[in-house]
Coordinates of C-alpha atoms (C1' of nucleotides) in Angstrom, one line a residue:
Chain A
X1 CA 35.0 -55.6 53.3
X2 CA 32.8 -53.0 53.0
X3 CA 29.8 -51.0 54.6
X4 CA 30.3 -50.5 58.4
X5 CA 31.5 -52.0 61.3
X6 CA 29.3 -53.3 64.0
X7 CA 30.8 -54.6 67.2
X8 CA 30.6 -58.2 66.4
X9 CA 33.0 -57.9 64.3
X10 CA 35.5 -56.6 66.3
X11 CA 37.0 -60.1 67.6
X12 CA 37.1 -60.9 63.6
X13 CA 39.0 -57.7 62.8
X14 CA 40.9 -57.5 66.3
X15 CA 41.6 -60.8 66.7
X16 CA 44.1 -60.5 69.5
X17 CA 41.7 -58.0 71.6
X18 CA 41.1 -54.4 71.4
X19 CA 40.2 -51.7 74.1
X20 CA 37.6 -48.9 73.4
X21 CA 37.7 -45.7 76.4
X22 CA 34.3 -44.0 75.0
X23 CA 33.7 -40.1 76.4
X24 CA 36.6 -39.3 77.8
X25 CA 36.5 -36.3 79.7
X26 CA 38.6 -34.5 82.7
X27 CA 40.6 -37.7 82.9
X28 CA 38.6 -40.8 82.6
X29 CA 36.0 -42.2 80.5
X30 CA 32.3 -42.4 80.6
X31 CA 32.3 -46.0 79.5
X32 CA 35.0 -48.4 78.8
X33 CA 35.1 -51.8 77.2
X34 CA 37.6 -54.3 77.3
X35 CA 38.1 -57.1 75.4
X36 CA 42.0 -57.7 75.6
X37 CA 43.3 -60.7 76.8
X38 CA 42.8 -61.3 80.5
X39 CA 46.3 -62.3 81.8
X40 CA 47.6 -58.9 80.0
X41 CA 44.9 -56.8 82.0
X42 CA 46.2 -58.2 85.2
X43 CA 49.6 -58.1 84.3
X44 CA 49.2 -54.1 83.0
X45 CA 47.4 -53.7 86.3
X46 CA 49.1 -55.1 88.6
X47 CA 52.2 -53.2 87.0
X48 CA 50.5 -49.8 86.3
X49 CA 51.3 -49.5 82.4
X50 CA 49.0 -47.1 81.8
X51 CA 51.2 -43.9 82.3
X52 CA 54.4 -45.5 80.3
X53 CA 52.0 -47.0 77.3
X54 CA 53.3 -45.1 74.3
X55 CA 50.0 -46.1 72.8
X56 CA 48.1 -43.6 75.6
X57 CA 50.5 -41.2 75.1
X58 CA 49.5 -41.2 71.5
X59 CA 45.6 -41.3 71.6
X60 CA 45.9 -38.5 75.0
X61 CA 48.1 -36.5 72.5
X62 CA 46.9 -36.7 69.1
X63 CA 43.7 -37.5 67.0
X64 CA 43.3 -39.9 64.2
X65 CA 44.9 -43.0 63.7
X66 CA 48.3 -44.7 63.7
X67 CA 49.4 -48.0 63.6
X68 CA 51.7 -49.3 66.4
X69 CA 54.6 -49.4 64.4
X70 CA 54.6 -46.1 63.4
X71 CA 54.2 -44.3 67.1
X72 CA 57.7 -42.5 67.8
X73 CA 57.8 -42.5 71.4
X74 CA 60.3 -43.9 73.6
X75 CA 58.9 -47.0 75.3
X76 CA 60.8 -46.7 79.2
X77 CA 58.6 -49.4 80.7
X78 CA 58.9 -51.3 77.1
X79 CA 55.1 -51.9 77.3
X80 CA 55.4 -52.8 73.4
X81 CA 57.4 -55.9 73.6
X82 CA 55.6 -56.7 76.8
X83 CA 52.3 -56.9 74.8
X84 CA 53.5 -59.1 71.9
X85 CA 54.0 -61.7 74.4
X86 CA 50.4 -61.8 74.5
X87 CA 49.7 -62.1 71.3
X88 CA 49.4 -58.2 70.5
X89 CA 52.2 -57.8 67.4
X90 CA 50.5 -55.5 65.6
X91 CA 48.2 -52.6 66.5
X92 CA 45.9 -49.7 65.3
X93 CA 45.2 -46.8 67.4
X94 CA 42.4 -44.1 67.2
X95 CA 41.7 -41.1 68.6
X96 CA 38.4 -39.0 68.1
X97 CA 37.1 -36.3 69.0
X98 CA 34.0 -34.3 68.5
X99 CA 34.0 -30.8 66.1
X100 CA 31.4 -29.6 68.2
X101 CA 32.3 -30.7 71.7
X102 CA 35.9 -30.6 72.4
X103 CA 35.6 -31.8 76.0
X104 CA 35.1 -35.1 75.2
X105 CA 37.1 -37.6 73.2
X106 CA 37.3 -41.6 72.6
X107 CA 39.9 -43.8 72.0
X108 CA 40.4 -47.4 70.4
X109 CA 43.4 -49.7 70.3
X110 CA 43.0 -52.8 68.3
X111 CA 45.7 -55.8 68.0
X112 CA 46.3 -58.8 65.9
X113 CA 49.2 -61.1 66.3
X114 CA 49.9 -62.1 62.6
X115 CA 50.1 -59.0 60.3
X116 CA 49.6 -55.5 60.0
X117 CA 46.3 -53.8 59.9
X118 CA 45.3 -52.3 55.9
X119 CA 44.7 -49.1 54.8
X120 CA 40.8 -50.2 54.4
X121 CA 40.8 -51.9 57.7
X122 CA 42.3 -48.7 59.3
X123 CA 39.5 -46.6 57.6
X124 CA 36.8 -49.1 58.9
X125 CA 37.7 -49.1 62.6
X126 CA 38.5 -45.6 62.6
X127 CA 34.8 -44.7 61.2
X128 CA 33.6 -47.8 63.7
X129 CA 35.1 -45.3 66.8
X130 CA 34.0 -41.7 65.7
X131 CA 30.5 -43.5 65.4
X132 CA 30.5 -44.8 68.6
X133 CA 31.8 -42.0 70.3
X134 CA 28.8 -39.9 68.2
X135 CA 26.0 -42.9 69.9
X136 CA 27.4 -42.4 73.5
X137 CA 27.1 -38.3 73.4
X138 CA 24.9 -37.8 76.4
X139 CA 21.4 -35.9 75.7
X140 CA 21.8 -31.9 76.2
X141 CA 17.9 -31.2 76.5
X142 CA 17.3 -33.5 79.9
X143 CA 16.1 -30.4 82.4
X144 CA 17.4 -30.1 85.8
X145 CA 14.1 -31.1 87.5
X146 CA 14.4 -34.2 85.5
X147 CA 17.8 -35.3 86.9
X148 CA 16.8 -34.5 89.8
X149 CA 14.7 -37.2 89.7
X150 CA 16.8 -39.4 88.2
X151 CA 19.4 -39.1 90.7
X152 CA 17.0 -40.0 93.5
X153 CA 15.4 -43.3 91.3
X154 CA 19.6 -44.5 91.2
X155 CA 19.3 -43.8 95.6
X156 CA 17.2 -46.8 95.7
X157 CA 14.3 -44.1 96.4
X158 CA 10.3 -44.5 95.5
X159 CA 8.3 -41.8 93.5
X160 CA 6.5 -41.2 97.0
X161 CA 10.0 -40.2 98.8
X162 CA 11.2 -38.4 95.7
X163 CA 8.3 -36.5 95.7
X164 CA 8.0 -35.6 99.3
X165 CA 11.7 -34.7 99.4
X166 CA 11.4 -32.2 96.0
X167 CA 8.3 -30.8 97.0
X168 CA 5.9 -31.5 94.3
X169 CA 3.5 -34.0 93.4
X170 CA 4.1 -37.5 92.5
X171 CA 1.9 -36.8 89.4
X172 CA 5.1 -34.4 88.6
X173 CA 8.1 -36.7 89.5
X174 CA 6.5 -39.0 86.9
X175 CA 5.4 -36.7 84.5
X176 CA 9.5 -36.1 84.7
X177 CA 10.8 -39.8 84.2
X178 CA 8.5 -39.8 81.3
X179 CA 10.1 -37.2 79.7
X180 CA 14.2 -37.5 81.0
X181 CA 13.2 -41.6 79.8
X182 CA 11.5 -40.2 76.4
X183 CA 14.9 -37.9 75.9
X184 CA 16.7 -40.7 77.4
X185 CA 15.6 -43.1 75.0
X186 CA 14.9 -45.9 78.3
X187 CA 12.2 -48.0 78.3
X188 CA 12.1 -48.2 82.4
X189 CA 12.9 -45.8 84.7
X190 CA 15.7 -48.6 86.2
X191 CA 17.4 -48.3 82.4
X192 CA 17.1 -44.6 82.5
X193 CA 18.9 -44.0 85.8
X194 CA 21.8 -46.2 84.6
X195 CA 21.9 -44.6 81.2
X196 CA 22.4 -41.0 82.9
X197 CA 24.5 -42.6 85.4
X198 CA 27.0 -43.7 82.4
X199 CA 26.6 -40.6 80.7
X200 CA 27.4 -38.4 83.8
X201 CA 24.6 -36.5 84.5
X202 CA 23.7 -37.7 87.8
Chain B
X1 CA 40.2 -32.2 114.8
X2 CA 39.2 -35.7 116.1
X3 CA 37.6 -38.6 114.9
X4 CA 36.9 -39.7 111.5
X5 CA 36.4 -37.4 108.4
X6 CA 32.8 -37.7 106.5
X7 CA 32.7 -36.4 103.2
X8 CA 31.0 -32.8 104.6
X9 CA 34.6 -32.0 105.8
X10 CA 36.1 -32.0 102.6
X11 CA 35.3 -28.7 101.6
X12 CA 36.7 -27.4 104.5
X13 CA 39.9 -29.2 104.6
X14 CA 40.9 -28.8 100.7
X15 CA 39.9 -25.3 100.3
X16 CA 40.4 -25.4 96.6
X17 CA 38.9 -28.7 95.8
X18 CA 39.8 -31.8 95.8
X19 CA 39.5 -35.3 93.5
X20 CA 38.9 -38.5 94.4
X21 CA 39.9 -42.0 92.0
X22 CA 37.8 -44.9 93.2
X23 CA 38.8 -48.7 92.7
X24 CA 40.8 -47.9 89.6
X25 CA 41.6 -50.8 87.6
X26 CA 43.0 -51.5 84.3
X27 CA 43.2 -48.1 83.5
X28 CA 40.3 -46.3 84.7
X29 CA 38.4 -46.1 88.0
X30 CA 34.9 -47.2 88.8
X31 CA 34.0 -43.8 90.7
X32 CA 35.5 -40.5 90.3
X33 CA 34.6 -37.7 92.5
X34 CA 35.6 -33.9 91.1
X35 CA 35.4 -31.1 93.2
X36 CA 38.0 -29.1 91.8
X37 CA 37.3 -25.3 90.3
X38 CA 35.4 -25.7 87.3
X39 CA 37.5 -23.5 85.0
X40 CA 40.5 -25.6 86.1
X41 CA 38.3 -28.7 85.2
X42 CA 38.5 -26.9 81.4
X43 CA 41.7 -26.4 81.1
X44 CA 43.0 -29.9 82.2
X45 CA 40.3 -31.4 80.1
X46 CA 41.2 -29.0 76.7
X47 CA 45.4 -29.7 77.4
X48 CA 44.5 -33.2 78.3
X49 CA 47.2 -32.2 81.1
X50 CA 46.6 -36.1 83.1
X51 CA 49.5 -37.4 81.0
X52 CA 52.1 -34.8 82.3
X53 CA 50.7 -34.6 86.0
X54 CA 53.2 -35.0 88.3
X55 CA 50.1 -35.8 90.9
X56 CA 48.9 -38.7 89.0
X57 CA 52.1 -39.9 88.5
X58 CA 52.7 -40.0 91.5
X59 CA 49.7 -42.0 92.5
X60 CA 50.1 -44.3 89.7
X61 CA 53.8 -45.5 90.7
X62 CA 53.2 -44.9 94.6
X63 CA 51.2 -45.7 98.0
X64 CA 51.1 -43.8 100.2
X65 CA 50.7 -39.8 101.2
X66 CA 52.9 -37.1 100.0
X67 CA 52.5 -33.2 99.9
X68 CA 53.4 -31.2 96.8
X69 CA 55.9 -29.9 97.2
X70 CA 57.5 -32.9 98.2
X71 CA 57.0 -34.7 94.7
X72 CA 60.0 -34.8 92.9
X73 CA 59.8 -35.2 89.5
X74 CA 60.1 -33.0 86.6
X75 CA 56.7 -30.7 85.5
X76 CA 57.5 -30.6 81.6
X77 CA 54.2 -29.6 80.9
X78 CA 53.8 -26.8 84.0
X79 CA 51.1 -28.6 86.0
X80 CA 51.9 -27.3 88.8
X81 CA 52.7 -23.7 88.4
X82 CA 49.1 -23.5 86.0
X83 CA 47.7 -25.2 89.6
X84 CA 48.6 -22.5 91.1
X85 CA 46.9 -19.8 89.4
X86 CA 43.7 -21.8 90.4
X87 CA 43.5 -21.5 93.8
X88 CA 45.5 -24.9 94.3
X89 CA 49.2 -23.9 95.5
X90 CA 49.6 -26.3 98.3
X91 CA 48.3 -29.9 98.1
X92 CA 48.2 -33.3 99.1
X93 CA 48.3 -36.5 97.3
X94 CA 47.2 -39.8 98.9
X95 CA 47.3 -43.6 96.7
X96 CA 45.7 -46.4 98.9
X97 CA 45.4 -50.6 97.6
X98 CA 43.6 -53.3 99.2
X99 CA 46.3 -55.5 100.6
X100 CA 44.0 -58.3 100.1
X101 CA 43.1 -57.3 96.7
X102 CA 45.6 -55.1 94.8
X103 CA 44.2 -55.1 91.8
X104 CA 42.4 -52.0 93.0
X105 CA 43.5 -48.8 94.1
X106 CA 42.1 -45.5 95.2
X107 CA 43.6 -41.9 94.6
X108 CA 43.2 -38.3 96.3
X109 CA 44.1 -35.2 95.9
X110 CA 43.3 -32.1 97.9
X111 CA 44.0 -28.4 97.4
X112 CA 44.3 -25.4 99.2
X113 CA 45.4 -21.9 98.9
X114 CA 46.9 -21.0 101.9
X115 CA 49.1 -23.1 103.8
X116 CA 50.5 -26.8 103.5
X117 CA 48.0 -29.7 104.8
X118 CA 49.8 -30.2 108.6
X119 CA 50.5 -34.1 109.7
X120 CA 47.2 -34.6 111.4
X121 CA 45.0 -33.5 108.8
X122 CA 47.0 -35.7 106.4
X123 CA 46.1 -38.7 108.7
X124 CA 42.7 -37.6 108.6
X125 CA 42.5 -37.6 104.8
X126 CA 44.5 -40.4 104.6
X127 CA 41.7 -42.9 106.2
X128 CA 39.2 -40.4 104.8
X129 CA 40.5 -42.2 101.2
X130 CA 41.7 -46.1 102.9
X131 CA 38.0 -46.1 104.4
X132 CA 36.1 -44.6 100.7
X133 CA 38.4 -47.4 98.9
X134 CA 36.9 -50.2 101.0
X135 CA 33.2 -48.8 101.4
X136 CA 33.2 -48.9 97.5
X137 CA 34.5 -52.3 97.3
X138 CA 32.9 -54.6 94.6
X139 CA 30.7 -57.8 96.5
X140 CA 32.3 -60.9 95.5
X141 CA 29.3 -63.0 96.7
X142 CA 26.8 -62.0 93.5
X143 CA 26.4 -64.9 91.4
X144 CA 26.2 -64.9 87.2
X145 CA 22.4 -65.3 87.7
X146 CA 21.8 -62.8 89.6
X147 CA 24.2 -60.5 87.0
X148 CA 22.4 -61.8 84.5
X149 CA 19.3 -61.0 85.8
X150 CA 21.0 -57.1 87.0
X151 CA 22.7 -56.6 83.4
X152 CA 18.9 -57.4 81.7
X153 CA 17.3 -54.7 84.3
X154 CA 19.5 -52.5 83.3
X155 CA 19.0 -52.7 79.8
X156 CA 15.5 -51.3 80.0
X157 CA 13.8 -55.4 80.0
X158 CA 11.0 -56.5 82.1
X159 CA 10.8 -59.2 84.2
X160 CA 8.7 -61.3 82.3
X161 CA 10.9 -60.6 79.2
X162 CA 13.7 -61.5 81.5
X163 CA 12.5 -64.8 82.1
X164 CA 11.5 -65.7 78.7
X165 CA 15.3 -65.0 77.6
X166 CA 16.5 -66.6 80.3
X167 CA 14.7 -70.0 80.3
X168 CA 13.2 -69.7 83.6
X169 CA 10.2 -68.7 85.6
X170 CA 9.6 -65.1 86.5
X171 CA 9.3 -66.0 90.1
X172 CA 12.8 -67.4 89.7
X173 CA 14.1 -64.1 88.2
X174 CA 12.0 -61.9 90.9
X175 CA 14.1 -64.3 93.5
X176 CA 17.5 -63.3 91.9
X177 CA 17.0 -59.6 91.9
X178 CA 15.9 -60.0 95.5
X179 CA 19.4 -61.6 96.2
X180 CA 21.2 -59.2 94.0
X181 CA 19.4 -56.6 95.8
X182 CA 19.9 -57.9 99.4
X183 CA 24.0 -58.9 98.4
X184 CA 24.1 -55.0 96.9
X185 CA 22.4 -53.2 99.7
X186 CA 20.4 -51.2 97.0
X187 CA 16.6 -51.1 98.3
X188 CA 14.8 -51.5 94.6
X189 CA 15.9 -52.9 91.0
X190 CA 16.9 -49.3 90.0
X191 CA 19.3 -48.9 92.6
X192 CA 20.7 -52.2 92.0
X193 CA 21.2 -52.2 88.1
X194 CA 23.1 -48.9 88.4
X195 CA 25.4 -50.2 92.3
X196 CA 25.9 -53.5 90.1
X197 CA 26.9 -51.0 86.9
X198 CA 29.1 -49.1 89.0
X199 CA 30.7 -52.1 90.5
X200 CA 32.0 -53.1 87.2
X201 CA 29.8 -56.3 87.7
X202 CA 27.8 -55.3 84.4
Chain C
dA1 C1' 24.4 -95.2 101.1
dA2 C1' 22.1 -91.9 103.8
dA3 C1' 21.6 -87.6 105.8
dT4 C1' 22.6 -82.8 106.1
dG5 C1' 22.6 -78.0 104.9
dG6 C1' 22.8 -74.5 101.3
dA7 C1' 21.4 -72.5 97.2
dT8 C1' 18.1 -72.3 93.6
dT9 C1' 13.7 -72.6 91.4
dC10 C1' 8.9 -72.2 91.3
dG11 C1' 3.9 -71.0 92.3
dC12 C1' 0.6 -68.4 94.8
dC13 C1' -1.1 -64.6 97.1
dA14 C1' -1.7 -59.6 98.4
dT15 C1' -0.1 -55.2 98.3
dA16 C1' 2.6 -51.4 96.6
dA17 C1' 4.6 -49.1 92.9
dA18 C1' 5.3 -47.8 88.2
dG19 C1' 3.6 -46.9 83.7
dG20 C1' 0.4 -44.7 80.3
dA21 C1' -3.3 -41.6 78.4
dG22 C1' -5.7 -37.6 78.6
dA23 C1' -7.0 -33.0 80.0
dG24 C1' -6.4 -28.9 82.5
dT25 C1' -3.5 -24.9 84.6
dG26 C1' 0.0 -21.5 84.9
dC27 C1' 4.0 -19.2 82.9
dA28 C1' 7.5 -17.3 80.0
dC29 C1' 8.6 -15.9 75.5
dA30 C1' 8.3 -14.7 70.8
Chain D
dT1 C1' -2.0 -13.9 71.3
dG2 C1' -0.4 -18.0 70.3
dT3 C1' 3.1 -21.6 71.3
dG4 C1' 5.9 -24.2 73.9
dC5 C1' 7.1 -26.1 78.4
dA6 C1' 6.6 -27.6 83.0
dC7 C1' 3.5 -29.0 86.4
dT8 C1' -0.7 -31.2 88.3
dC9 C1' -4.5 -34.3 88.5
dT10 C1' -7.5 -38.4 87.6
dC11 C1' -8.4 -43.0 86.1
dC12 C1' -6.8 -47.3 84.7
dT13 C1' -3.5 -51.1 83.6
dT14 C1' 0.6 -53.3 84.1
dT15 C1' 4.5 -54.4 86.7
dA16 C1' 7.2 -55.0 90.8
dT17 C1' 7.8 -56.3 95.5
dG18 C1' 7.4 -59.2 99.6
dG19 C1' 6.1 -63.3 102.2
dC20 C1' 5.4 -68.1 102.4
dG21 C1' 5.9 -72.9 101.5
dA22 C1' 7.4 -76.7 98.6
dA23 C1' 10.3 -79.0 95.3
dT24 C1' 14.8 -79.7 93.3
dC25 C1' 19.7 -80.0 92.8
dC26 C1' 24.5 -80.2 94.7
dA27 C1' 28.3 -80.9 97.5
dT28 C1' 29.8 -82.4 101.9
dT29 C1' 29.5 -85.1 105.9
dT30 C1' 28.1 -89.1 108.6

DNA sequence: AAATGGATTCGCCATAAAGGAGAGTGCACA
DNA sequence: TGTGCACTCTCCTTTATGGCGAATCCATTT
């Protein structure tokens, strides 16, 4: 296999399910998708894994990537053996974080029940999560004024209100949308208040 | 103090901030509320200090309310005493689940510099969190067409687009939003793309 | 089988709101 | 003295919202 990973072929690759935490910051991620299977989420849940999982003490703790096998870390809660019931024998961890912007990191775990991952597989998925976490950076150059407006649009409120209640024109409170969805990349203002939403700048 | 805490009294009460963990879930929660001194924020964030927290262990393995200094449990990594040199030397730690739905719980933790929180104020602050947890509780009664219809808002689509992907009239799509809308309490698509988002049901 | 109620879809209309293009104004900063 | 940047305004088009009635489909009840 070659060139890059998109995520469609993450189920190939992953084949017993994988977990991506994307922008992590102060303690918990901007964005989060999980694909593992659904009777280990509740089960992980329902039992509070999280702060036992060797496999979060290792992405919390390190960067790069490690495969399952090789994490040396006591496993109290046995978390380990709990997930090869489900299928999850073998696994691939990675841990990124940005040169430029420490404060934020992301993390993938990726399982397959039948084999460990390869050296060229490891490469792939680890290039796959340090360009994801690169796509999800939130924009630096959206002004105040903008989110401002932004923040009010996610309220459920009209450019009228929004106007009214900053002070200025509604001329100005769309001449701001334009830009923040220009910066934003959002085609409507609805997708540009959820995108600022996920990257934490209302 | 009487009556019910609002979210104005916070600063008061947990003089050096405070945090609030809303409807967390598999790992992470849907809504996170930080209040806490910014250059503590930093440091937390840059020793990735979570794991080592005796506070969030503590809410992860317990229900309940309990002051600092009643949490005992080892501080390998110095949590508490660092803490301390913020501002934050007594605190209070409150975990709250839905008995009907445990899946989800909801954290707290205030700070302040002076004195320990007194009984009262940790009943106060203890509903303060049990009353958040449910006011941020997830509809159940939003169908997958009016998701559908939510998720493809949020990604920036128009209605008419909408419809065209979806196989079905525009007026059909308008009458899901207004649903989704109605179900979500938001008062325009905007609002309810990002409540839907931050519901977890997109 | 027939009737009932609920949810969903659809079309139509009128109004409100949002989006887009262009031009002008004021201001800070190099 | 330009050069950006934010703000304002106008004019116009497109889109969204809300109300209404009718048709359809489904499950449950009678």
């Amino acid at each position: 296999m070659t060139g890059q990973l998109g995520p469609q072929d993450l189920p190939i690759l992953a084949k017993a399910g994988y977990y991506l935490a994307l922008r992590v910051g102060f303690a918990f991620p901007l964005e989060e998708i999980n694909a593992l299977p659904s009777a280990w989420v509740e089960l992980y849940t329902a039992e509070r894994l999280m702060l036992q999982d060797p496999v979060i003490r290792w992405v919390y703790t390190n960067t790069g990537t490690i495969r399952w096998s090789e994490i040396c870390d006591d496993d109290p809660g046995d978390v380990m053996r709990k997930a090869r019931e489900f299928g999850m024998r073998y696994g691939l961890c990675v841990a990124v974080s940005d040169p430029v912007d420490e404060g934020q990191r992301s993390f993938g775990s990726f399982a397959r029940p039948d084999r460990e991952f390869m050296d060229d597989e490891i490469n792939l998925l680890s290039d796959f999560v340090a360009r994801t976490h690169r796509a999800k950076a939130p924009p630096t150059n959206v002004t105040l004024a903008e989110i401002e407006a932004l923040r009010m649009v996610k309220q459920g409120k009209r450019l009228k209100e929004i106007a009214y209640q900053l002070g200025v024109s509604e001329g100005a409170v769309k001449q701001r949308l334009k830009n923040a969805k220009l910066k934003l990349g959002a085609k409507t203002g609805a997708q540009a208040a959820a995108l600022a939403s996920q990257f934490g700048l209302i």
